[in-house]
Every structure is written in structure tokens, then in C-alpha cells.
Amino acid sequence: MCDALYDLAVEIKTNLAQIEARIARAAERSGRARRDIRLIGVSKRQPLARLEAAWAAGLRAFGENYAQELGAKAGHPPLARAEWHFIGHLQRNKVKLVLPYATWIHGLDCVALAEVIERRATKPISCLMEVNIAGEPNKHGVAPDDVTQLVEALQGCSHVQLKGLMCMPPPVDTPETNRPHFHRLATLAKTLGLAELSMGMSDDFEMAIEEGATMVRIGTAIFGDR
Ligand SMILES: *Cc1c(COP(=O)(O)O)cnc(C)c1O
């Protein structure tokens, strides 16, 4: 192995070990089990070598937010054996590109998108509804007040399996600012009887875990800057 690849392998392995330890501590602090929290490595705009290093270091779930990029990476052995999450805004005309690879779709935000997934999928697919939890203008996601209505609209689906909620609060200087948003998403999910909560990124995943996250989406803290 050449030096650069060796350095990369060490760097990513070290990053992953640190993230693992922080997840375990956050889980312990909040009286939760580590196995109840899924680590998704967000590999968007990262070169394949970094994903392969993460796979070699034991990472088994990856997240991408561009349909074409997902296809290019997920088709590549050994990454084809990973669990792939589509975490971005999904356009209806891209659904067919995502379905062969993704086992989770995190950005469900309207009935029209759900209808396309329902029609195109050949087997059940786990979905999370994206909630615009901070009520930001021009941001994707369902308004908190409209979530119940959309959940009901999805109940007849056989392929679209709504498993939980997802959010991406605004970037802030101190992560603590976003704690109420995580708390509110968790409350909403509980009210609706939904088990999965996809929330928390590199800067705030520990707080998200404390508030009940079952999936954290971590990019730069594992793979480095994009
Ligand atoms: C990029 C991205 C992440 C990861 O962000 P980091 O700050 O690099 O950890 C998580 N979720 C979504 C939806 C993203 O687009």
C-alpha cells in the first residue's frame, strides 16, 4: 500500500473510533443502548478511496444526497454490500435512480413523491419524513403542523414504509441552540408512534442522541472536509 493510502486508512479509522466512542458515551449518558443508534457515514462529494477506507475500518452504512453519485458509489464492490441511505432532497424524476441502491430514503416530503416511490418500487422501502422543524423559509421538508396529515395519507402504501422522521436544523454557532428542535422532532415522532429519528450531524450528534436520535448522519467528522 502506498503511503498516502496508508495515511488515509489510519486517519479514517481513527476518526471512526473517536465517533464510536462519542456515540457510546452519549448513549450511556441518556440511558440508551449503543445498538439502538445507527451510524450513517455521509460520504457525499468524497472520493471512493475514503469510502473504501471507512468500509475497511468497519463502517457499514453510508449516506448520499445526489442520485447519480449514489449509483456510482453503491455499485462499486465492496461498497455494494453496505447499507445505503438517500439523505437528500429527492426529485421525482430521480426516484428510479435511487431505488436500486437505497434501503432508506430520508427526504420524503410530499404525497407526490411518495406516489412515485410507491409506483416504481418493487419491494418495500423504508422511508423517513423530512420535517422543516425550525420553520425555515425556502427549506425542504414538511411543516410540523402538516406532518400528521401526510402520515395519514401514506397509510395505504404497500411499498412506502414510513418508519420515522428526519430533520436538518439550521447551522448555528452553538449546537445547544438546536436542542429544542431535536426535542420537538422526538416528541412529534412519539405522538405519531414512529420509531426512527434521523437527526444529528458532525457538530451536534451527541445532543441529538441525548434527545432520542436512532440514526445520526455524520460526514466531515469521519471523512474530513468536502
Ligand atoms: C451533508 C449532510 C450531512 C452531514 O453533514 P456533516 O456536517 O458533514 O456531518 C448530514 N445530513 C444531510 C442531509 C447532509 O446533506
PDB file of C-alpha atoms and ligand atoms in Angstrom:
ATOM      1  CA  MET A   1       0.000   0.000   0.000  1.00  0.00           C
ATOM      2  CA  CYS A   2       1.441   3.411  -0.848  1.00  0.00           C
ATOM      3  CA  ASP A   3       1.986   5.906   1.965  1.00  0.00           C
ATOM      4  CA  ALA A   4      -0.867   8.215   1.030  1.00  0.00           C
ATOM      5  CA  LEU A   5      -3.404   5.380   1.108  1.00  0.00           C
ATOM      6  CA  TYR A   6      -1.967   4.102   4.359  1.00  0.00           C
ATOM      7  CA  ASP A   7      -2.296   7.583   5.928  1.00  0.00           C
ATOM      8  CA  LEU A   8      -5.854   7.794   4.679  1.00  0.00           C
ATOM      9  CA  ALA A   9      -6.727   4.421   6.169  1.00  0.00           C
ATOM     10  CA  VAL A  10      -5.257   5.437   9.533  1.00  0.00           C
ATOM     11  CA  GLU A  11      -6.955   8.838   9.503  1.00  0.00           C
ATOM     12  CA  ILE A  12     -10.400   7.426   8.792  1.00  0.00           C
ATOM     13  CA  LYS A  13     -10.019   4.535  11.188  1.00  0.00           C
ATOM     14  CA  THR A  14      -9.028   6.988  13.934  1.00  0.00           C
ATOM     15  CA  ASN A  15     -11.936   9.303  13.138  1.00  0.00           C
ATOM     16  CA  LEU A  16     -14.378   6.398  13.231  1.00  0.00           C
ATOM     17  CA  ALA A  17     -13.047   5.127  16.531  1.00  0.00           C
ATOM     18  CA  GLN A  18     -13.468   8.595  18.058  1.00  0.00           C
ATOM     19  CA  ILE A  19     -17.007   8.953  16.738  1.00  0.00           C
ATOM     20  CA  GLU A  20     -17.857   5.469  18.017  1.00  0.00           C
ATOM     21  CA  ALA A  21     -16.608   6.365  21.486  1.00  0.00           C
ATOM     22  CA  ARG A  22     -18.573   9.627  21.491  1.00  0.00           C
ATOM     23  CA  ILE A  23     -21.752   7.862  20.354  1.00  0.00           C
ATOM     24  CA  ALA A  24     -21.310   5.262  23.081  1.00  0.00           C
ATOM     25  CA  ARG A  25     -20.822   7.946  25.757  1.00  0.00           C
ATOM     26  CA  ALA A  26     -23.815   9.985  24.583  1.00  0.00           C
ATOM     27  CA  ALA A  27     -25.937   6.826  24.590  1.00  0.00           C
ATOM     28  CA  GLU A  28     -24.784   5.945  28.077  1.00  0.00           C
ATOM     29  CA  ARG A  29     -25.442   9.470  29.389  1.00  0.00           C
ATOM     30  CA  SER A  30     -29.011   9.241  28.153  1.00  0.00           C
ATOM     31  CA  GLY A  31     -29.613   5.695  29.373  1.00  0.00           C
ATOM     32  CA  ARG A  32     -29.780   4.238  25.886  1.00  0.00           C
ATOM     33  CA  ALA A  33     -28.101   1.256  24.250  1.00  0.00           C
ATOM     34  CA  ARG A  34     -25.430   1.809  21.613  1.00  0.00           C
ATOM     35  CA  ARG A  35     -27.118  -0.761  19.368  1.00  0.00           C
ATOM     36  CA  ASP A  36     -30.224   1.433  19.179  1.00  0.00           C
ATOM     37  CA  ILE A  37     -28.298   4.118  17.317  1.00  0.00           C
ATOM     38  CA  ARG A  38     -27.304   3.665  13.709  1.00  0.00           C
ATOM     39  CA  LEU A  39     -24.219   5.473  12.452  1.00  0.00           C
ATOM     40  CA  ILE A  40     -24.560   6.650   8.863  1.00  0.00           C
ATOM     41  CA  GLY A  41     -21.351   7.898   7.285  1.00  0.00           C
ATOM     42  CA  VAL A  42     -22.270  10.740   4.955  1.00  0.00           C
ATOM     43  CA  SER A  43     -19.928  10.239   2.020  1.00  0.00           C
ATOM     44  CA  LYS A  44     -21.275  12.840  -0.417  1.00  0.00           C
ATOM     45  CA  ARG A  45     -18.601  14.513  -2.557  1.00  0.00           C
ATOM     46  CA  GLN A  46     -15.933  12.272  -1.029  1.00  0.00           C
ATOM     47  CA  PRO A  47     -13.645  10.207  -3.264  1.00  0.00           C
ATOM     48  CA  LEU A  48     -14.193   6.448  -3.400  1.00  0.00           C
ATOM     49  CA  ALA A  49     -10.882   5.761  -1.637  1.00  0.00           C
ATOM     50  CA  ARG A  50     -12.259   7.389   1.510  1.00  0.00           C
ATOM     51  CA  LEU A  51     -15.388   5.265   1.435  1.00  0.00           C
ATOM     52  CA  GLU A  52     -13.331   2.131   0.923  1.00  0.00           C
ATOM     53  CA  ALA A  53     -11.137   3.073   3.877  1.00  0.00           C
ATOM     54  CA  ALA A  54     -14.235   3.546   6.031  1.00  0.00           C
ATOM     55  CA  TRP A  55     -15.626   0.195   4.890  1.00  0.00           C
ATOM     56  CA  ALA A  56     -12.323  -1.466   5.763  1.00  0.00           C
ATOM     57  CA  ALA A  57     -12.497   0.191   9.195  1.00  0.00           C
ATOM     58  CA  GLY A  58     -15.931  -1.328   9.784  1.00  0.00           C
ATOM     59  CA  LEU A  59     -18.452   1.319   8.668  1.00  0.00           C
ATOM     60  CA  ARG A  60     -21.462  -0.413   7.132  1.00  0.00           C
ATOM     61  CA  ALA A  61     -23.993   2.351   6.455  1.00  0.00           C
ATOM     62  CA  PHE A  62     -23.412   5.230   4.045  1.00  0.00           C
ATOM     63  CA  GLY A  63     -25.461   8.267   3.107  1.00  0.00           C
ATOM     64  CA  GLU A  64     -25.508  10.176  -0.189  1.00  0.00           C
ATOM     65  CA  ASN A  65     -27.606  13.096  -1.320  1.00  0.00           C
ATOM     66  CA  TYR A  66     -27.195  13.047  -5.099  1.00  0.00           C
ATOM     67  CA  ALA A  67     -28.899  10.267  -7.032  1.00  0.00           C
ATOM     68  CA  GLN A  68     -26.174   9.834  -9.661  1.00  0.00           C
ATOM     69  CA  GLU A  69     -23.417   9.828  -7.093  1.00  0.00           C
ATOM     70  CA  LEU A  70     -25.247   7.197  -5.062  1.00  0.00           C
ATOM     71  CA  GLY A  71     -25.442   4.930  -8.097  1.00  0.00           C
ATOM     72  CA  ALA A  72     -21.780   5.383  -8.956  1.00  0.00           C
ATOM     73  CA  LYS A  73     -20.591   4.589  -5.437  1.00  0.00           C
ATOM     74  CA  ALA A  74     -23.074   1.960  -4.334  1.00  0.00           C
ATOM     75  CA  GLY A  75     -22.445  -0.145  -7.420  1.00  0.00           C
ATOM     76  CA  HIS A  76     -18.800  -0.453  -6.524  1.00  0.00           C
ATOM     77  CA  PRO A  77     -17.635  -3.609  -4.689  1.00  0.00           C
ATOM     78  CA  PRO A  78     -17.259  -3.980  -1.716  1.00  0.00           C
ATOM     79  CA  LEU A  79     -19.480  -0.943  -1.102  1.00  0.00           C
ATOM     80  CA  ALA A  80     -22.339  -2.717  -2.844  1.00  0.00           C
ATOM     81  CA  ARG A  81     -22.706  -4.727   0.356  1.00  0.00           C
ATOM     82  CA  ALA A  82     -23.127  -1.605   2.506  1.00  0.00           C
ATOM     83  CA  GLU A  83     -26.493  -0.258   3.607  1.00  0.00           C
ATOM     84  CA  TRP A  84     -27.217   2.876   1.554  1.00  0.00           C
ATOM     85  CA  HIS A  85     -29.275   5.819   2.715  1.00  0.00           C
ATOM     86  CA  PHE A  86     -30.520   8.515   0.385  1.00  0.00           C
ATOM     87  CA  ILE A  87     -30.472  11.573   2.630  1.00  0.00           C
ATOM     88  CA  GLY A  88     -31.008  14.495   0.268  1.00  0.00           C
ATOM     89  CA  HIS A  89     -33.952  16.157  -1.369  1.00  0.00           C
ATOM     90  CA  LEU A  90     -35.281  13.596  -3.830  1.00  0.00           C
ATOM     91  CA  GLN A  91     -36.720  14.816  -7.112  1.00  0.00           C
ATOM     92  CA  ARG A  92     -39.477  12.666  -8.531  1.00  0.00           C
ATOM     93  CA  ASN A  93     -37.600  12.000 -11.768  1.00  0.00           C
ATOM     94  CA  LYS A  94     -34.626  10.663  -9.776  1.00  0.00           C
ATOM     95  CA  VAL A  95     -36.564   8.048  -7.820  1.00  0.00           C
ATOM     96  CA  LYS A  96     -35.774   5.340 -10.365  1.00  0.00           C
ATOM     97  CA  LEU A  97     -32.038   6.001  -9.965  1.00  0.00           C
ATOM     98  CA  VAL A  98     -32.179   5.706  -6.197  1.00  0.00           C
ATOM     99  CA  LEU A  99     -34.416   2.664  -5.710  1.00  0.00           C
ATOM    100  CA  PRO A 100     -31.947   0.004  -6.924  1.00  0.00           C
ATOM    101  CA  TYR A 101     -29.423   1.038  -4.248  1.00  0.00           C
ATOM    102  CA  ALA A 102     -31.063   2.731  -1.282  1.00  0.00           C
ATOM    103  CA  THR A 103     -32.670   0.778   1.529  1.00  0.00           C
ATOM    104  CA  TRP A 104     -33.616   4.015   3.277  1.00  0.00           C
ATOM    105  CA  ILE A 105     -34.972   7.283   1.884  1.00  0.00           C
ATOM    106  CA  HIS A 106     -34.746  10.135   4.394  1.00  0.00           C
ATOM    107  CA  GLY A 107     -36.253  13.009   2.447  1.00  0.00           C
ATOM    108  CA  LEU A 108     -39.888  12.120   1.956  1.00  0.00           C
ATOM    109  CA  ASP A 109     -41.712  15.453   1.992  1.00  0.00           C
ATOM    110  CA  CYS A 110     -44.867  15.300  -0.119  1.00  0.00           C
ATOM    111  CA  VAL A 111     -47.589  12.956  -1.343  1.00  0.00           C
ATOM    112  CA  ALA A 112     -46.491  13.314  -4.971  1.00  0.00           C
ATOM    113  CA  LEU A 113     -43.027  11.956  -4.172  1.00  0.00           C
ATOM    114  CA  ALA A 114     -44.490   9.110  -2.134  1.00  0.00           C
ATOM    115  CA  GLU A 115     -46.739   8.204  -5.073  1.00  0.00           C
ATOM    116  CA  VAL A 116     -43.785   7.914  -7.436  1.00  0.00           C
ATOM    117  CA  ILE A 117     -41.853   5.748  -4.954  1.00  0.00           C
ATOM    118  CA  GLU A 118     -44.944   3.597  -4.386  1.00  0.00           C
ATOM    119  CA  ARG A 119     -45.383   3.067  -8.134  1.00  0.00           C
ATOM    120  CA  ARG A 120     -41.729   2.484  -9.002  1.00  0.00           C
ATOM    121  CA  ALA A 121     -40.619   0.318  -6.101  1.00  0.00           C
ATOM    122  CA  THR A 122     -40.763  -3.440  -6.499  1.00  0.00           C
ATOM    123  CA  LYS A 123     -40.360  -4.121  -2.798  1.00  0.00           C
ATOM    124  CA  PRO A 124     -40.985  -2.273   0.484  1.00  0.00           C
ATOM    125  CA  ILE A 125     -38.638   0.652   1.107  1.00  0.00           C
ATOM    126  CA  SER A 126     -38.049   2.284   4.474  1.00  0.00           C
ATOM    127  CA  CYS A 127     -38.773   5.997   4.433  1.00  0.00           C
ATOM    128  CA  LEU A 128     -38.384   8.902   6.805  1.00  0.00           C
ATOM    129  CA  MET A 129     -40.383  12.073   6.517  1.00  0.00           C
ATOM    130  CA  GLU A 130     -38.293  15.209   6.435  1.00  0.00           C
ATOM    131  CA  VAL A 131     -39.702  17.855   8.747  1.00  0.00           C
ATOM    132  CA  ASN A 132     -38.821  21.530   8.428  1.00  0.00           C
ATOM    133  CA  ILE A 133     -38.590  21.619  12.175  1.00  0.00           C
ATOM    134  CA  ALA A 134     -37.315  25.179  12.555  1.00  0.00           C
ATOM    135  CA  GLY A 135     -39.882  26.519  10.082  1.00  0.00           C
ATOM    136  CA  GLU A 136     -37.179  27.936   7.852  1.00  0.00           C
ATOM    137  CA  PRO A 137     -38.384  29.639   4.671  1.00  0.00           C
ATOM    138  CA  ASN A 138     -37.159  28.082   1.386  1.00  0.00           C
ATOM    139  CA  LYS A 139     -36.184  24.864   3.096  1.00  0.00           C
ATOM    140  CA  HIS A 140     -37.347  21.399   2.114  1.00  0.00           C
ATOM    141  CA  GLY A 141     -39.416  19.382   4.493  1.00  0.00           C
ATOM    142  CA  VAL A 142     -42.960  19.198   5.766  1.00  0.00           C
ATOM    143  CA  ALA A 143     -44.164  21.944   8.122  1.00  0.00           C
ATOM    144  CA  PRO A 144     -44.608  20.466  11.625  1.00  0.00           C
ATOM    145  CA  ASP A 145     -48.333  21.259  11.513  1.00  0.00           C
ATOM    146  CA  ASP A 146     -48.763  19.260   8.288  1.00  0.00           C
ATOM    147  CA  VAL A 147     -46.937  16.106   9.387  1.00  0.00           C
ATOM    148  CA  THR A 148     -49.961  14.255  10.765  1.00  0.00           C
ATOM    149  CA  GLN A 149     -51.911  14.779   7.570  1.00  0.00           C
ATOM    150  CA  LEU A 150     -49.090  13.401   5.411  1.00  0.00           C
ATOM    151  CA  VAL A 151     -48.576  10.436   7.740  1.00  0.00           C
ATOM    152  CA  GLU A 152     -52.258   9.564   7.300  1.00  0.00           C
ATOM    153  CA  ALA A 153     -52.022   9.956   3.532  1.00  0.00           C
ATOM    154  CA  LEU A 154     -49.215   7.353   3.460  1.00  0.00           C
ATOM    155  CA  GLN A 155     -51.057   4.724   5.438  1.00  0.00           C
ATOM    156  CA  GLY A 156     -52.425   2.878   2.417  1.00  0.00           C
ATOM    157  CA  CYS A 157     -48.998   2.476   0.804  1.00  0.00           C
ATOM    158  CA  SER A 158     -47.568  -1.010   0.462  1.00  0.00           C
ATOM    159  CA  HIS A 159     -44.053  -0.133  -0.739  1.00  0.00           C
ATOM    160  CA  VAL A 160     -43.517   3.156   1.088  1.00  0.00           C
ATOM    161  CA  GLN A 161     -42.911   2.112   4.678  1.00  0.00           C
ATOM    162  CA  LEU A 162     -42.883   5.204   6.854  1.00  0.00           C
ATOM    163  CA  LYS A 163     -40.544   4.413   9.736  1.00  0.00           C
ATOM    164  CA  GLY A 164     -39.843   7.788  11.260  1.00  0.00           C
ATOM    165  CA  LEU A 165     -38.929  11.444  10.963  1.00  0.00           C
ATOM    166  CA  MET A 166     -35.818  13.283   9.867  1.00  0.00           C
ATOM    167  CA  CYS A 167     -34.678  16.861  10.311  1.00  0.00           C
ATOM    168  CA  MET A 168     -31.805  19.132   9.488  1.00  0.00           C
ATOM    169  CA  PRO A 169     -31.926  22.209  11.722  1.00  0.00           C
ATOM    170  CA  PRO A 170     -30.192  25.425  10.621  1.00  0.00           C
ATOM    171  CA  PRO A 171     -26.426  25.795  11.036  1.00  0.00           C
ATOM    172  CA  VAL A 172     -25.700  27.570  14.316  1.00  0.00           C
ATOM    173  CA  ASP A 173     -22.659  28.704  16.273  1.00  0.00           C
ATOM    174  CA  THR A 174     -23.529  26.715  19.367  1.00  0.00           C
ATOM    175  CA  PRO A 175     -25.214  23.337  18.812  1.00  0.00           C
ATOM    176  CA  GLU A 176     -27.185  23.814  22.037  1.00  0.00           C
ATOM    177  CA  THR A 177     -29.361  26.299  20.110  1.00  0.00           C
ATOM    178  CA  ASN A 178     -30.796  23.374  18.152  1.00  0.00           C
ATOM    179  CA  ARG A 179     -31.643  21.167  21.108  1.00  0.00           C
ATOM    180  CA  PRO A 180     -35.314  22.327  21.210  1.00  0.00           C
ATOM    181  CA  HIS A 181     -35.674  21.346  17.538  1.00  0.00           C
ATOM    182  CA  PHE A 182     -34.401  17.823  18.218  1.00  0.00           C
ATOM    183  CA  HIS A 183     -36.649  17.595  21.227  1.00  0.00           C
ATOM    184  CA  ARG A 184     -39.657  18.697  19.243  1.00  0.00           C
ATOM    185  CA  LEU A 185     -38.994  16.183  16.445  1.00  0.00           C
ATOM    186  CA  ALA A 186     -38.706  13.413  19.026  1.00  0.00           C
ATOM    187  CA  THR A 187     -41.999  14.436  20.621  1.00  0.00           C
ATOM    188  CA  LEU A 188     -43.698  14.536  17.236  1.00  0.00           C
ATOM    189  CA  ALA A 189     -42.437  11.049  16.338  1.00  0.00           C
ATOM    190  CA  LYS A 190     -43.595   9.666  19.663  1.00  0.00           C
ATOM    191  CA  THR A 191     -47.055  11.183  19.228  1.00  0.00           C
ATOM    192  CA  LEU A 192     -47.309   9.537  15.817  1.00  0.00           C
ATOM    193  CA  GLY A 193     -45.981   6.180  17.011  1.00  0.00           C
ATOM    194  CA  LEU A 194     -42.953   6.348  14.704  1.00  0.00           C
ATOM    195  CA  ALA A 195     -39.808   4.634  15.980  1.00  0.00           C
ATOM    196  CA  GLU A 196     -36.985   6.116  13.904  1.00  0.00           C
ATOM    197  CA  LEU A 197     -35.452   9.554  14.316  1.00  0.00           C
ATOM    198  CA  SER A 198     -32.768  10.623  11.868  1.00  0.00           C
ATOM    199  CA  MET A 199     -31.123  13.684  13.381  1.00  0.00           C
ATOM    200  CA  GLY A 200     -27.681  14.915  14.317  1.00  0.00           C
ATOM    201  CA  MET A 201     -24.631  15.648  12.154  1.00  0.00           C
ATOM    202  CA  SER A 202     -20.905  16.168  12.820  1.00  0.00           C
ATOM    203  CA  ASP A 203     -21.395  19.193  15.071  1.00  0.00           C
ATOM    204  CA  ASP A 204     -24.406  18.144  17.087  1.00  0.00           C
ATOM    205  CA  PHE A 205     -24.866  14.357  17.004  1.00  0.00           C
ATOM    206  CA  GLU A 206     -24.285  13.850  20.719  1.00  0.00           C
ATOM    207  CA  MET A 207     -27.088  16.226  21.589  1.00  0.00           C
ATOM    208  CA  ALA A 208     -29.332  14.556  19.002  1.00  0.00           C
ATOM    209  CA  ILE A 209     -28.631  11.204  20.675  1.00  0.00           C
ATOM    210  CA  GLU A 210     -29.475  12.682  24.058  1.00  0.00           C
ATOM    211  CA  GLU A 211     -32.787  13.795  22.560  1.00  0.00           C
ATOM    212  CA  GLY A 212     -33.530  10.354  21.115  1.00  0.00           C
ATOM    213  CA  ALA A 213     -31.885  10.059  17.673  1.00  0.00           C
ATOM    214  CA  THR A 214     -31.871   6.498  16.332  1.00  0.00           C
ATOM    215  CA  MET A 215     -29.793   7.481  13.286  1.00  0.00           C
ATOM    216  CA  VAL A 216     -27.014  10.041  13.139  1.00  0.00           C
ATOM    217  CA  ARG A 217     -25.700  11.292   9.798  1.00  0.00           C
ATOM    218  CA  ILE A 218     -22.039  12.140  10.109  1.00  0.00           C
ATOM    219  CA  GLY A 219     -19.901  13.389   7.238  1.00  0.00           C
ATOM    220  CA  THR A 220     -16.891  15.616   7.876  1.00  0.00           C
ATOM    221  CA  ALA A 221     -16.071  14.192  11.294  1.00  0.00           C
ATOM    222  CA  ILE A 222     -15.452  10.805   9.626  1.00  0.00           C
ATOM    223  CA  PHE A 223     -14.296  11.606   6.102  1.00  0.00           C
ATOM    224  CA  GLY A 224     -12.766  15.064   6.504  1.00  0.00           C
ATOM    225  CA  ASP A 225     -13.664  18.284   4.716  1.00  0.00           C
ATOM    226  CA  ARG A 226     -15.515  18.076   1.436  1.00  0.00           C
TER     227      ARG A 226
HETATM  228  C1  LIG B   1     -24.061  16.685   4.395  1.00  0.00           C
HETATM  229  C2  LIG B   1     -25.157  16.162   5.208  1.00  0.00           C
HETATM  230  C3  LIG B   1     -24.907  15.612   6.480  1.00  0.00           C
HETATM  231  C4  LIG B   1     -23.537  15.520   7.135  1.00  0.00           C
HETATM  232  O1  LIG B   1     -23.037  16.765   7.464  1.00  0.00           O
HETATM  233  P1  LIG B   1     -21.639  16.896   8.292  1.00  0.00           P
HETATM  234  O2  LIG B   1     -21.746  18.238   8.902  1.00  0.00           O
HETATM  235  O3  LIG B   1     -20.553  16.791   7.272  1.00  0.00           O
HETATM  236  O4  LIG B   1     -21.592  15.808   9.273  1.00  0.00           O
HETATM  237  C5  LIG B   1     -25.989  15.101   7.186  1.00  0.00           C
HETATM  238  N1  LIG B   1     -27.233  15.127   6.673  1.00  0.00           N
HETATM  239  C6  LIG B   1     -27.514  15.640   5.457  1.00  0.00           C
HETATM  240  C7  LIG B   1     -28.906  15.624   4.965  1.00  0.00           C
HETATM  241  C8  LIG B   1     -26.493  16.177   4.687  1.00  0.00           C
HETATM  242  O5  LIG B   1     -26.772  16.694   3.479  1.00  0.00           O
END
